[in-house]
mmCIF file of C-alpha atoms and ligand atoms in Angstrom:
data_model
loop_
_atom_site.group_PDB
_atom_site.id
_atom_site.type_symbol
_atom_site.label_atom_id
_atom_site.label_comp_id
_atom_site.label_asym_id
_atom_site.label_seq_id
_atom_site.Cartn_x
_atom_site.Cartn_y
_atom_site.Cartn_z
ATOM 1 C CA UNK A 1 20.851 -17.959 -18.863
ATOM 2 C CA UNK A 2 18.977 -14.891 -19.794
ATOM 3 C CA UNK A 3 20.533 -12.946 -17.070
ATOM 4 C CA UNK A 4 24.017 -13.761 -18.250
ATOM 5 C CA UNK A 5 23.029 -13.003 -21.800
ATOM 6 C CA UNK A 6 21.741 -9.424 -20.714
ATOM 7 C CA UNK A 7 25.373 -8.880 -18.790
ATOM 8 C CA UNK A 8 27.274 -9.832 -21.562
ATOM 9 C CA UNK A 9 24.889 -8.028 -23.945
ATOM 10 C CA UNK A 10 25.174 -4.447 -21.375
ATOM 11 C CA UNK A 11 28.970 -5.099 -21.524
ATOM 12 C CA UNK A 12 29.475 -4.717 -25.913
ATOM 13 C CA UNK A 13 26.759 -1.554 -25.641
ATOM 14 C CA UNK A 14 29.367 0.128 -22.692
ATOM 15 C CA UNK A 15 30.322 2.568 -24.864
ATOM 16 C CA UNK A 16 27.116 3.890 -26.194
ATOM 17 C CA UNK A 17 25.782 3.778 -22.715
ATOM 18 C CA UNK A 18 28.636 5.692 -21.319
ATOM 19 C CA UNK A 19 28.863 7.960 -24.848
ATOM 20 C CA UNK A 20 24.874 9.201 -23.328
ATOM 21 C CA UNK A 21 27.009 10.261 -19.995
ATOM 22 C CA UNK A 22 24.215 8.048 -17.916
ATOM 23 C CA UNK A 23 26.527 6.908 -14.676
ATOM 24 C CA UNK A 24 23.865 5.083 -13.712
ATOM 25 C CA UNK A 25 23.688 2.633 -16.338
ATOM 26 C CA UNK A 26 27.361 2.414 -16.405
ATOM 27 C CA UNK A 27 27.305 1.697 -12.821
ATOM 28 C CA UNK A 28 24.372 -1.125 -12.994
ATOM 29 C CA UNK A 29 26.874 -2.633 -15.743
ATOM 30 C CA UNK A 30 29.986 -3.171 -13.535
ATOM 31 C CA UNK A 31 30.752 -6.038 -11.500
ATOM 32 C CA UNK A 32 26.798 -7.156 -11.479
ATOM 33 C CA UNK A 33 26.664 -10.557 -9.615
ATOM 34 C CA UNK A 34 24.185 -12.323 -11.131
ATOM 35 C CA UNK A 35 23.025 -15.226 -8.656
ATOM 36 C CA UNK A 36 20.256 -17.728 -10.002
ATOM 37 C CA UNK A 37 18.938 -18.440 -6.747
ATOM 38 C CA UNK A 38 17.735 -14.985 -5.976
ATOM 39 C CA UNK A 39 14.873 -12.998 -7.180
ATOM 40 C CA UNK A 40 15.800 -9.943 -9.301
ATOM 41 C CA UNK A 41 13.458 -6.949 -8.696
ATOM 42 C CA UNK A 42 13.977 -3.605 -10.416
ATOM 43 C CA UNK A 43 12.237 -1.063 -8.407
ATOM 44 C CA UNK A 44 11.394 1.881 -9.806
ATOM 45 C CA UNK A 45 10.271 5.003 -7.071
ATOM 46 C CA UNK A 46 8.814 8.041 -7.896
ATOM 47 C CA UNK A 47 10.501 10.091 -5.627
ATOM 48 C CA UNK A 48 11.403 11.384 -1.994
ATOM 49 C CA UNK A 49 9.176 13.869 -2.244
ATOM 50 C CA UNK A 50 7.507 12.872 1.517
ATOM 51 C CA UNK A 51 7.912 11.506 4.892
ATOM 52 C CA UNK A 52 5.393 8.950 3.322
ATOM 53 C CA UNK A 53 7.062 7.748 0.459
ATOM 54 C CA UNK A 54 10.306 8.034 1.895
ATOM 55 C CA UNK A 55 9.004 5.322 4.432
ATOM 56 C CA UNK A 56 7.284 3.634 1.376
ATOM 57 C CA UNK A 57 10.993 3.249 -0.159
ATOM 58 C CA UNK A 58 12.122 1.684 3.187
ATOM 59 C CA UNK A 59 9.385 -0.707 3.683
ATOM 60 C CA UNK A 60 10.358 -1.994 0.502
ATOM 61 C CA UNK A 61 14.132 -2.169 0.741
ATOM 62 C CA UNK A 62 13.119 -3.929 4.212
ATOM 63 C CA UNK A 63 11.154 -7.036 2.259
ATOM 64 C CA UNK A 64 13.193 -7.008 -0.481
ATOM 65 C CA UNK A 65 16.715 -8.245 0.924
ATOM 66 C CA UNK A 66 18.940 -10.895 -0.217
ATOM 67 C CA UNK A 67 18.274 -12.305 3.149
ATOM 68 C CA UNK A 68 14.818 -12.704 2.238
ATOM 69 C CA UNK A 69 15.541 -14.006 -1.743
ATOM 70 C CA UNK A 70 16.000 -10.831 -3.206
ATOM 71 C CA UNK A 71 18.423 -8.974 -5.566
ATOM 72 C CA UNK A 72 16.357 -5.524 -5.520
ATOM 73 C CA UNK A 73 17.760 -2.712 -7.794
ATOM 74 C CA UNK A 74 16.192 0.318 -6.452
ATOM 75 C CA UNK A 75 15.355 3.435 -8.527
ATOM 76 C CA UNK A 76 14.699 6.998 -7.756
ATOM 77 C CA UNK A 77 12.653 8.633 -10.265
ATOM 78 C CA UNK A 78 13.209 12.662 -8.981
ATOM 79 C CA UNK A 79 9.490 13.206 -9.468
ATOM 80 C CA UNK A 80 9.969 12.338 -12.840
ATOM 81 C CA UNK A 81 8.402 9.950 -15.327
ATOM 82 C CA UNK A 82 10.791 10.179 -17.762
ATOM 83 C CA UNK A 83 13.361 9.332 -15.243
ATOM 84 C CA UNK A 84 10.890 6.271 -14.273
ATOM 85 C CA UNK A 85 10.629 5.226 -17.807
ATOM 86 C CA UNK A 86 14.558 4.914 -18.186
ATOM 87 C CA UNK A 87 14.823 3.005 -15.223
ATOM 88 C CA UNK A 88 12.319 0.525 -16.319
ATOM 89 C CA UNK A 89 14.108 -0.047 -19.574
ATOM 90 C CA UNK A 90 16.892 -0.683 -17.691
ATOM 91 C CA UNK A 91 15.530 -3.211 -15.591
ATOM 92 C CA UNK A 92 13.991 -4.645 -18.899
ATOM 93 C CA UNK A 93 17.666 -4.847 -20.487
ATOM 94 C CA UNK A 94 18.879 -6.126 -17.097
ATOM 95 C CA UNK A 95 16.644 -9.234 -17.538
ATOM 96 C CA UNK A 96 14.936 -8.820 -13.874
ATOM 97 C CA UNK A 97 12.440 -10.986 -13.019
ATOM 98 C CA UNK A 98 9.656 -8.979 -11.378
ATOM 99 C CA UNK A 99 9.225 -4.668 -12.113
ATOM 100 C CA UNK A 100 8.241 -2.994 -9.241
ATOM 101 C CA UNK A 101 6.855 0.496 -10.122
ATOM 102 C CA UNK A 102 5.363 3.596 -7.739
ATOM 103 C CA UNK A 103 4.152 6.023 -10.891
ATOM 104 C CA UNK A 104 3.747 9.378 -10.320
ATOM 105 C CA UNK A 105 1.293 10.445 -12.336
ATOM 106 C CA UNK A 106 -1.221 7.788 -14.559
ATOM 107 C CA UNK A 107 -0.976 8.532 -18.092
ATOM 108 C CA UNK A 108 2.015 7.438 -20.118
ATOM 109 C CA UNK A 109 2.596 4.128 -19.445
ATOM 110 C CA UNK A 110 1.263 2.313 -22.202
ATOM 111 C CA UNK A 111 4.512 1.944 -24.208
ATOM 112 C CA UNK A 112 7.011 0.992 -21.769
ATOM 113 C CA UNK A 113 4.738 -1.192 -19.963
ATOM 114 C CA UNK A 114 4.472 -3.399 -23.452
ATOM 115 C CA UNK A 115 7.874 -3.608 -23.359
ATOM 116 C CA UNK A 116 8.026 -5.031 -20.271
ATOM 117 C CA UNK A 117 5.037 -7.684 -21.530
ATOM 118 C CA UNK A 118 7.124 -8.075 -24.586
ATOM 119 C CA UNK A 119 10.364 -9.054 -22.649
ATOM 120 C CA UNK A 120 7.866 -11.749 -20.230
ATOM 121 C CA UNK A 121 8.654 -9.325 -17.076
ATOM 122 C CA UNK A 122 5.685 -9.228 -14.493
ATOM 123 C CA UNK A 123 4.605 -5.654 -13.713
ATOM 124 C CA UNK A 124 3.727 -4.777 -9.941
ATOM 125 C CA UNK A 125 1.871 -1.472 -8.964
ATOM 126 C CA UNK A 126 2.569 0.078 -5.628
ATOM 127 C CA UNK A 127 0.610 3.068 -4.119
ATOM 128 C CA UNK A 128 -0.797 5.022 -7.237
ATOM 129 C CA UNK A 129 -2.236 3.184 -10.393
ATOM 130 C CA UNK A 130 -1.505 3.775 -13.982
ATOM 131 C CA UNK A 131 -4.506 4.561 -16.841
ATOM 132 C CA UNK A 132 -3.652 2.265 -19.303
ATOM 133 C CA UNK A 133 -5.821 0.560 -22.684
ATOM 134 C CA UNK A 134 -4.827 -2.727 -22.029
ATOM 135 C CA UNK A 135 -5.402 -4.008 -18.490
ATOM 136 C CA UNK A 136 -2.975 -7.099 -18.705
ATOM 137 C CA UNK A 137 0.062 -4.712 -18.764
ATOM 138 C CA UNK A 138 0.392 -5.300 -14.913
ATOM 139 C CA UNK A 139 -0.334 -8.419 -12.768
ATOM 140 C CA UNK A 140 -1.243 -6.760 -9.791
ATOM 141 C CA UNK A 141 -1.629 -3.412 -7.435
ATOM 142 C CA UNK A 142 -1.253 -2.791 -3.768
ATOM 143 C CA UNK A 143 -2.162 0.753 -2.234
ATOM 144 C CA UNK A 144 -4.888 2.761 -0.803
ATOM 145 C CA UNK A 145 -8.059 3.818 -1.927
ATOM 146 C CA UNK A 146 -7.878 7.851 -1.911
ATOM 147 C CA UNK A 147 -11.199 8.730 -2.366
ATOM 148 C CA UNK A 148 -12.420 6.609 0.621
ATOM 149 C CA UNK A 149 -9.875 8.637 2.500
ATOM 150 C CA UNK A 150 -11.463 11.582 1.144
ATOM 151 C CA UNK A 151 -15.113 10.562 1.956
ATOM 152 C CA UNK A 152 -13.829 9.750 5.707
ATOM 153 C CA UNK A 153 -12.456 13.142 6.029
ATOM 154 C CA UNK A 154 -15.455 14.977 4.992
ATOM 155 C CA UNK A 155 -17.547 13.030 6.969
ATOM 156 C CA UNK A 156 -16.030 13.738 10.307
ATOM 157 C CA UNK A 157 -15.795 17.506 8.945
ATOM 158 C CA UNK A 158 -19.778 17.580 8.235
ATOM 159 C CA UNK A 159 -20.216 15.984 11.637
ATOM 160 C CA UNK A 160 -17.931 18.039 13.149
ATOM 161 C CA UNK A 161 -19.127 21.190 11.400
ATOM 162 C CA UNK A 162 -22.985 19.515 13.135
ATOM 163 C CA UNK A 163 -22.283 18.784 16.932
ATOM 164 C CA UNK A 164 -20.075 22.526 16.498
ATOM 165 C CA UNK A 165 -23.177 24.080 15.387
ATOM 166 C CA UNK A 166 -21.356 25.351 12.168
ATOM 167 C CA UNK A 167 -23.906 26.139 8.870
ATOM 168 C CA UNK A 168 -22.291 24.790 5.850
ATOM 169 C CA UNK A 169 -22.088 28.055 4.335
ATOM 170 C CA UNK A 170 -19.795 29.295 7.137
ATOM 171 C CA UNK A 171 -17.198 26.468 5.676
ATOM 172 C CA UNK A 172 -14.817 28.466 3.177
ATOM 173 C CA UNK A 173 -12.097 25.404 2.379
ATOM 174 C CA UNK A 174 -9.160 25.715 0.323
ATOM 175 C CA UNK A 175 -7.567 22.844 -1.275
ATOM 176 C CA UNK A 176 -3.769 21.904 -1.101
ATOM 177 C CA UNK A 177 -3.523 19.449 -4.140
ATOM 178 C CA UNK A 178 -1.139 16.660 -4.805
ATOM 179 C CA UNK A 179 1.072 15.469 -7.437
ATOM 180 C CA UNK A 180 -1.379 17.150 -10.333
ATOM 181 C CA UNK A 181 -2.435 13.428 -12.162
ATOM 182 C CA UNK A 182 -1.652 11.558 -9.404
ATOM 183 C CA UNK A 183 -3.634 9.175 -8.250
ATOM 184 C CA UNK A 184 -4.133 10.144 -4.674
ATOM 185 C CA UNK A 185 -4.694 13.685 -5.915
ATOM 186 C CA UNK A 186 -7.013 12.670 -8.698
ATOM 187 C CA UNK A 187 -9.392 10.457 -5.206
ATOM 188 C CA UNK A 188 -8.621 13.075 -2.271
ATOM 189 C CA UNK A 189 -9.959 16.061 -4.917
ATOM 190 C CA UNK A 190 -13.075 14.353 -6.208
ATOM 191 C CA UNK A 191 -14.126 13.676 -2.457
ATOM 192 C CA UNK A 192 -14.006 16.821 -1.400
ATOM 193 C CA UNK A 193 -15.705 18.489 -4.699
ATOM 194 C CA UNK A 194 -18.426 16.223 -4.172
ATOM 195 C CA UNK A 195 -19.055 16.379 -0.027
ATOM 196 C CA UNK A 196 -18.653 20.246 -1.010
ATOM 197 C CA UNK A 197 -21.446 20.018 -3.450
ATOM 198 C CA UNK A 198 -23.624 17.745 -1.336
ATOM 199 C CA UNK A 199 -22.810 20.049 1.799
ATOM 200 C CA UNK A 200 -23.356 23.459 0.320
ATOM 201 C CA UNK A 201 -19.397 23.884 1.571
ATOM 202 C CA UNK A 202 -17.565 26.757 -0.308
ATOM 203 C CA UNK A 203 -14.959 25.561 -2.274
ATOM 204 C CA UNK A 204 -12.657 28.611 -2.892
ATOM 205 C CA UNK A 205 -9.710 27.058 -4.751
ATOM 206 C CA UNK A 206 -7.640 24.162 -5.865
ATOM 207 C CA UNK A 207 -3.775 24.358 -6.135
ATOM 208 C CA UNK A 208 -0.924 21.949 -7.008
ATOM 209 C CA UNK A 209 0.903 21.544 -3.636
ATOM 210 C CA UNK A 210 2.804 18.665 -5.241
ATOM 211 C CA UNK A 211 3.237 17.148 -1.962
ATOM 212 C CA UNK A 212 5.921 18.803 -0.589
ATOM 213 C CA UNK A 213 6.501 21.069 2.337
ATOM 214 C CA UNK A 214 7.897 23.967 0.793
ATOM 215 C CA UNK A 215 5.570 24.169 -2.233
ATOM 216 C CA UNK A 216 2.372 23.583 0.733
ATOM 217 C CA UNK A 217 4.264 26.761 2.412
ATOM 218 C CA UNK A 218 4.457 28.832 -1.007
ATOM 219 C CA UNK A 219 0.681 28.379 -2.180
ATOM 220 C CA UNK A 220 -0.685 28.995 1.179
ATOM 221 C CA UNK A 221 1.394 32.301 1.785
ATOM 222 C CA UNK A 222 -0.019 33.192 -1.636
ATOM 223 C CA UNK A 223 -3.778 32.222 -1.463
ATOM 224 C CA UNK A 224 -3.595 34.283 1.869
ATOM 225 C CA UNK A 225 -2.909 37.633 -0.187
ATOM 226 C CA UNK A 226 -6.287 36.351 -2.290
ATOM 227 C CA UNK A 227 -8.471 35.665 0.255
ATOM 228 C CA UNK A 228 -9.624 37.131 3.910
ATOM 229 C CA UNK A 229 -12.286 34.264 4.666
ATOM 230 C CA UNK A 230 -10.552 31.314 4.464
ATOM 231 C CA UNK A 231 -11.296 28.704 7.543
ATOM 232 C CA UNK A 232 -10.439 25.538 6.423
ATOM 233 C CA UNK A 233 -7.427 23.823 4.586
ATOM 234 C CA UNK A 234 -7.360 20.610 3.133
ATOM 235 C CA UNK A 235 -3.548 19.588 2.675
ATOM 236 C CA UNK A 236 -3.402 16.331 0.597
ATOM 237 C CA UNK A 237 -0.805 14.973 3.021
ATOM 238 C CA UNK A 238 1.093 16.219 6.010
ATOM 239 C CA UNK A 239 4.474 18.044 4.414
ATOM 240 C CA UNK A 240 1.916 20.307 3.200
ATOM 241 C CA UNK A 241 0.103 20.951 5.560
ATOM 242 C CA UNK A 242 3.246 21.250 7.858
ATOM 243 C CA UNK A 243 4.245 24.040 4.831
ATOM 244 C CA UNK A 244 0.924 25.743 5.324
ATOM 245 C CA UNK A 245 0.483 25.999 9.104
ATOM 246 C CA UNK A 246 4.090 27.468 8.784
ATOM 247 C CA UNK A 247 2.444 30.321 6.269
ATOM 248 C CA UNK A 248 -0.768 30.444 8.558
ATOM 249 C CA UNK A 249 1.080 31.472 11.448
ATOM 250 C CA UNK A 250 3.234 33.631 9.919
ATOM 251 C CA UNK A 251 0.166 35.875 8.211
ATOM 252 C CA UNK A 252 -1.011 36.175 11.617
ATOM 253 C CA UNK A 253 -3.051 33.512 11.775
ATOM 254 C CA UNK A 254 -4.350 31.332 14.933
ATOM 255 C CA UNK A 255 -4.193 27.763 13.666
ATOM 256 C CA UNK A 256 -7.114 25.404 15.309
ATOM 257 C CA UNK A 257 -10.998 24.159 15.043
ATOM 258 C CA UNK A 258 -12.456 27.117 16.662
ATOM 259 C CA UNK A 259 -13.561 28.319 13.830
ATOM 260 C CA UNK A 260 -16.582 30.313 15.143
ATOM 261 C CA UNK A 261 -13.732 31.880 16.882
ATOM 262 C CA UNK A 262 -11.687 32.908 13.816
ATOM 263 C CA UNK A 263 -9.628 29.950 13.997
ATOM 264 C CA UNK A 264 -8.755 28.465 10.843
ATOM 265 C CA UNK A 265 -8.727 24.337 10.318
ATOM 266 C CA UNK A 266 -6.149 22.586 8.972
ATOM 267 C CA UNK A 267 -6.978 18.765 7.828
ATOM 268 C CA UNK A 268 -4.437 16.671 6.090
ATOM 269 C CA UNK A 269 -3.940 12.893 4.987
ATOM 270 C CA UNK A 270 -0.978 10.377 5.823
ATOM 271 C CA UNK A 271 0.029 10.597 8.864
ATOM 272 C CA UNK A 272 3.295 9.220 8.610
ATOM 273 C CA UNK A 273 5.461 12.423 9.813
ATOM 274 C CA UNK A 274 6.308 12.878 13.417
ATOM 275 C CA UNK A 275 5.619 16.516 13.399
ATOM 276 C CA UNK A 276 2.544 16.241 11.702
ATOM 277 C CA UNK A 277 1.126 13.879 14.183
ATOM 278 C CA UNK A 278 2.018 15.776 17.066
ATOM 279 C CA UNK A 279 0.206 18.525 15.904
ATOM 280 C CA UNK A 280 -2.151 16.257 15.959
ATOM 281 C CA UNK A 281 -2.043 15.765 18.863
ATOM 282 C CA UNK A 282 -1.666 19.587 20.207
ATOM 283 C CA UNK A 283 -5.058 20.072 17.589
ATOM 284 C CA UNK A 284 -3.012 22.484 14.988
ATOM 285 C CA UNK A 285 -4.139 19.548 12.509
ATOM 286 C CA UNK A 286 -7.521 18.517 13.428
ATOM 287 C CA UNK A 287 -8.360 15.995 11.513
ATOM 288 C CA UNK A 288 -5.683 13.344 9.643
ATOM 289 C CA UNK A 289 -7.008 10.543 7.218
ATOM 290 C CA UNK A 290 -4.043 7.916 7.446
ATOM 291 C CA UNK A 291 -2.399 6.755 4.191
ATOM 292 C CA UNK A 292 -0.587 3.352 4.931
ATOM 293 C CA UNK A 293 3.041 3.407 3.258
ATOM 294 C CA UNK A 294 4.161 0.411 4.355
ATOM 295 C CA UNK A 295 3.786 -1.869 1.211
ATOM 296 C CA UNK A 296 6.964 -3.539 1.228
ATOM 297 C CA UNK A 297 5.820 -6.909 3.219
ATOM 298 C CA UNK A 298 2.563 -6.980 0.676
ATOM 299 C CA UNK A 299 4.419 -6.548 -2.524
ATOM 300 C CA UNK A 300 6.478 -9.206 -1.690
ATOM 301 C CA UNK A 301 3.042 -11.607 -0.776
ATOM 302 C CA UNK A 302 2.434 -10.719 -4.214
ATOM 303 C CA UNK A 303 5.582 -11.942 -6.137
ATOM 304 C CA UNK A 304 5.687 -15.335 -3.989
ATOM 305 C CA UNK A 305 2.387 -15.967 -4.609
ATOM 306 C CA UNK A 306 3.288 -14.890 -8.518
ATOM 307 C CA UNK A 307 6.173 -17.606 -8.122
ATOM 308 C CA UNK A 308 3.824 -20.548 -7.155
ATOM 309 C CA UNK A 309 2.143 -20.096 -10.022
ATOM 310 C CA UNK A 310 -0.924 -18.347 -8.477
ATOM 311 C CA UNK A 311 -2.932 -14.967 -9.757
ATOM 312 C CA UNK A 312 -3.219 -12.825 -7.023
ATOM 313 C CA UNK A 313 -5.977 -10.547 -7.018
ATOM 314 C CA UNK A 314 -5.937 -7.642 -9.264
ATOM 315 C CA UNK A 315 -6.713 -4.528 -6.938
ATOM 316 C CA UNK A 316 -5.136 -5.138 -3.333
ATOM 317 C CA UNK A 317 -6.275 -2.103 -0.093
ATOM 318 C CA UNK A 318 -4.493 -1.702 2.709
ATOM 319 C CA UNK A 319 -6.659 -0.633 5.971
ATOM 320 C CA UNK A 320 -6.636 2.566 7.159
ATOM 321 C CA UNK A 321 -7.862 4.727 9.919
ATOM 322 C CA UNK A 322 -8.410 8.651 11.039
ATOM 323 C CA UNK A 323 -6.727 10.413 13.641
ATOM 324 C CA UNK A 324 -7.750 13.522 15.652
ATOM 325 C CA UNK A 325 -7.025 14.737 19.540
ATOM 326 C CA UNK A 326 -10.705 16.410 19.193
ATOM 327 C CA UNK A 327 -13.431 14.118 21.000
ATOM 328 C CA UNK A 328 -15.981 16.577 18.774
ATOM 329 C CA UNK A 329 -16.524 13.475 16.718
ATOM 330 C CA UNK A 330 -16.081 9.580 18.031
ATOM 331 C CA UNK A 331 -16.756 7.479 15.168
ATOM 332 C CA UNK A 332 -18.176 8.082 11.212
ATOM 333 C CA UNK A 333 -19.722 5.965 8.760
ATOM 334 C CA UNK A 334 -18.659 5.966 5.270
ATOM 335 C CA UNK A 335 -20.103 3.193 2.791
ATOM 336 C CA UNK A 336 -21.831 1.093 5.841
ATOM 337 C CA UNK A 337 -18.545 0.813 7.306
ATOM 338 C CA UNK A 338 -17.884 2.395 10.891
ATOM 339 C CA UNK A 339 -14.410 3.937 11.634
ATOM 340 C CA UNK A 340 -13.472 5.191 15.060
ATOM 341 C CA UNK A 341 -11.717 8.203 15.142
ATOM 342 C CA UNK A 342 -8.223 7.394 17.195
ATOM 343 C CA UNK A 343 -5.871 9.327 19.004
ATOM 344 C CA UNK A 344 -2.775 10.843 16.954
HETATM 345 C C1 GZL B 1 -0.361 8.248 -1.290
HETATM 346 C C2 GZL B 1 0.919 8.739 -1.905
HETATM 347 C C3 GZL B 1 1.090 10.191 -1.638
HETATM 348 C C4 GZL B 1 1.148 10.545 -0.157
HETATM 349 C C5 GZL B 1 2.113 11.673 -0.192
HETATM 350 O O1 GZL B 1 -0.429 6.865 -1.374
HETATM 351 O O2 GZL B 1 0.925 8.520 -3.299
HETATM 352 O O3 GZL B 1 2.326 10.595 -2.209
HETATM 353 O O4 GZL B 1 -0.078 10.900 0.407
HETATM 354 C C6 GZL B 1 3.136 11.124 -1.153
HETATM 355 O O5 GZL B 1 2.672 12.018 1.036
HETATM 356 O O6 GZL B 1 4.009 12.094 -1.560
#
């Protein structure tokens, strides 16, 4: 009944809707079937910023068929919050009965999140997390933890930088941030500032890469004309490192883990691109700390388990492992746990 209610509601405000020129709500307003037996889930993506999250999207619209019980609405945010917000006060308006949201950054959600409380719609998390007052505004969260990621990479870097014989004042790293706020930028930046200060590593610089290829390309190309001792880059996921290897090479650079010879290292996080992994594999990324996108089947554990009634743990991780052709380093140890370092 409250579905129908919302659809005849959404059908009286048409003109206002249409009088803010949004298509999209217009369009969500025509010719909506509204079937009982299925579970309505409004979706609301950050972006298509990545190979990663691009797969992310697809592992979701995978679970979340009508096949499988679903009615998923499915919303692309642009990289945008604000965009994000609107499409979660849409699904609010629409009556759905689970919101599905992949935040960009953390801080902002507060409000619309209480609206979703307010209208007695579960909240889901996927991938990054949200810093909100009140705890209770979401049920659950599924996604990685990005600082263990981190900690994993700069172990087999210190261990690498060991059985290579390199000091740890040789090591002059850049960093290629993420999304600026986001939560795998916020983990994947705090472990390397700290292995940095616990190594003696030189960190040079930090800079908003915002996870995409082009903008990896552009701040590379640009910390090159600032500095003539850089030997390692940390990409926060592959499409920037792709970007920078692209700059590398094209300022002359030879792109590998000889650094002793001149070499400089490129280490990135994902490992979801093709390309990416096969340079990987040819050891023009040394190093990749894999970032599992595929959340789709685990989300949707989490709303059938919400539909029997049950409450799910809070905080769910997904496993993940590190990648590099180089036998320099076979296994590390981060937190008493033992990872072996796998072929790309
Ligand atoms: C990590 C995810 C990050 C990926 C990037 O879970 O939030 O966003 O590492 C993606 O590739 O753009």
């Amino acid at each position: 009944m409250k579905k129908i209610a919302t659809l005849l509601t959404l059908l009286l405000l048409l003109p206002v809707f249409s009088g803010c020129g949004s298509s999209t709500i217009k369009e969500e307003i025509t010719e909506k079937t509204v079937d009982e037996n299925l579970i309505t889930v409004g979706f609301s993506q950050l972006g298509a910023e990545s190979d990663w999250r691009n797969t992310n999207t697809a592992s979701m619209q995978e679970a979340f068929t009508r096949e499988n019980g679903y009615d998923l609405i499915y919303k692309n945010g642009q990289q945008k919050q604000a965009n994000q917000i609107t499409a979660v006060r849409m699904f609010i308006q629409q009556g759905v009965d689970y919101i599905v949201l992949a935040p960009a950054t953390e801080a902002g959600w507060d409000s619309v999140l209480a609206e979703a409380r307010d209208a007695d719609i579960p909240v889901i998390l996927v991938d990054r997390r949200v810093d909100v007052a009140d705890k209770s505004l979401y049920s659950c969260w599924v996604g990685s933890d990005f600082e263990l990621e981190a900690k994993k990479m700069t172990e087999w870097l210190k261990q690498f930088t060991q059985v290579r014989n390199i000091d740890p004042e040789e090591l002059h790293i850049v960093n290629i941030q993420g999304t600026s706020g986001s939560t795998a930028q916020i983990g994947r930046t705090r472990g390397l500032a700290n292995a940095c200060r616990e190594n003696g590593w030189d960190l040079m610089t930090e800079v908003d890469g915002d996870f995409t290829e082009n903008k990896g390309r552009e701040v590379m190309a640009a910390m090159l004309k600032g500095y003539d001792n850089i030997n390692v880059v940390y990409c926060e996921n592959d499409n920037m490192a792709i970007g920078a290897i692209d700059a590398l090479e094209a300022a002359g650079k030879k792109v590998g883990s000889n650094i002793k010879n001149g070499e400089v290292m490129v280490v990135s996080f994902d490992g979801v691109n093709e390309l990416s992994r096969e340079y990987c594999r040819e050891g023009k990324i040394s190093c990749i700390a894999e970032c599992n996108p595929l959340h789709g089947p685990r989300v949707s554990a989490l709303i059938e388990s919400l539909e029997r009634g049950e409450t799910p743990e809070t905080f769910n991780y997904v496993d993940e492992k590190i990648f590099s052709s180089l036998s320099t380093v076979k296994s590390i140890t981060v937190d008493g746990v033992t990872y072996e370092v796998e072929k790309p």
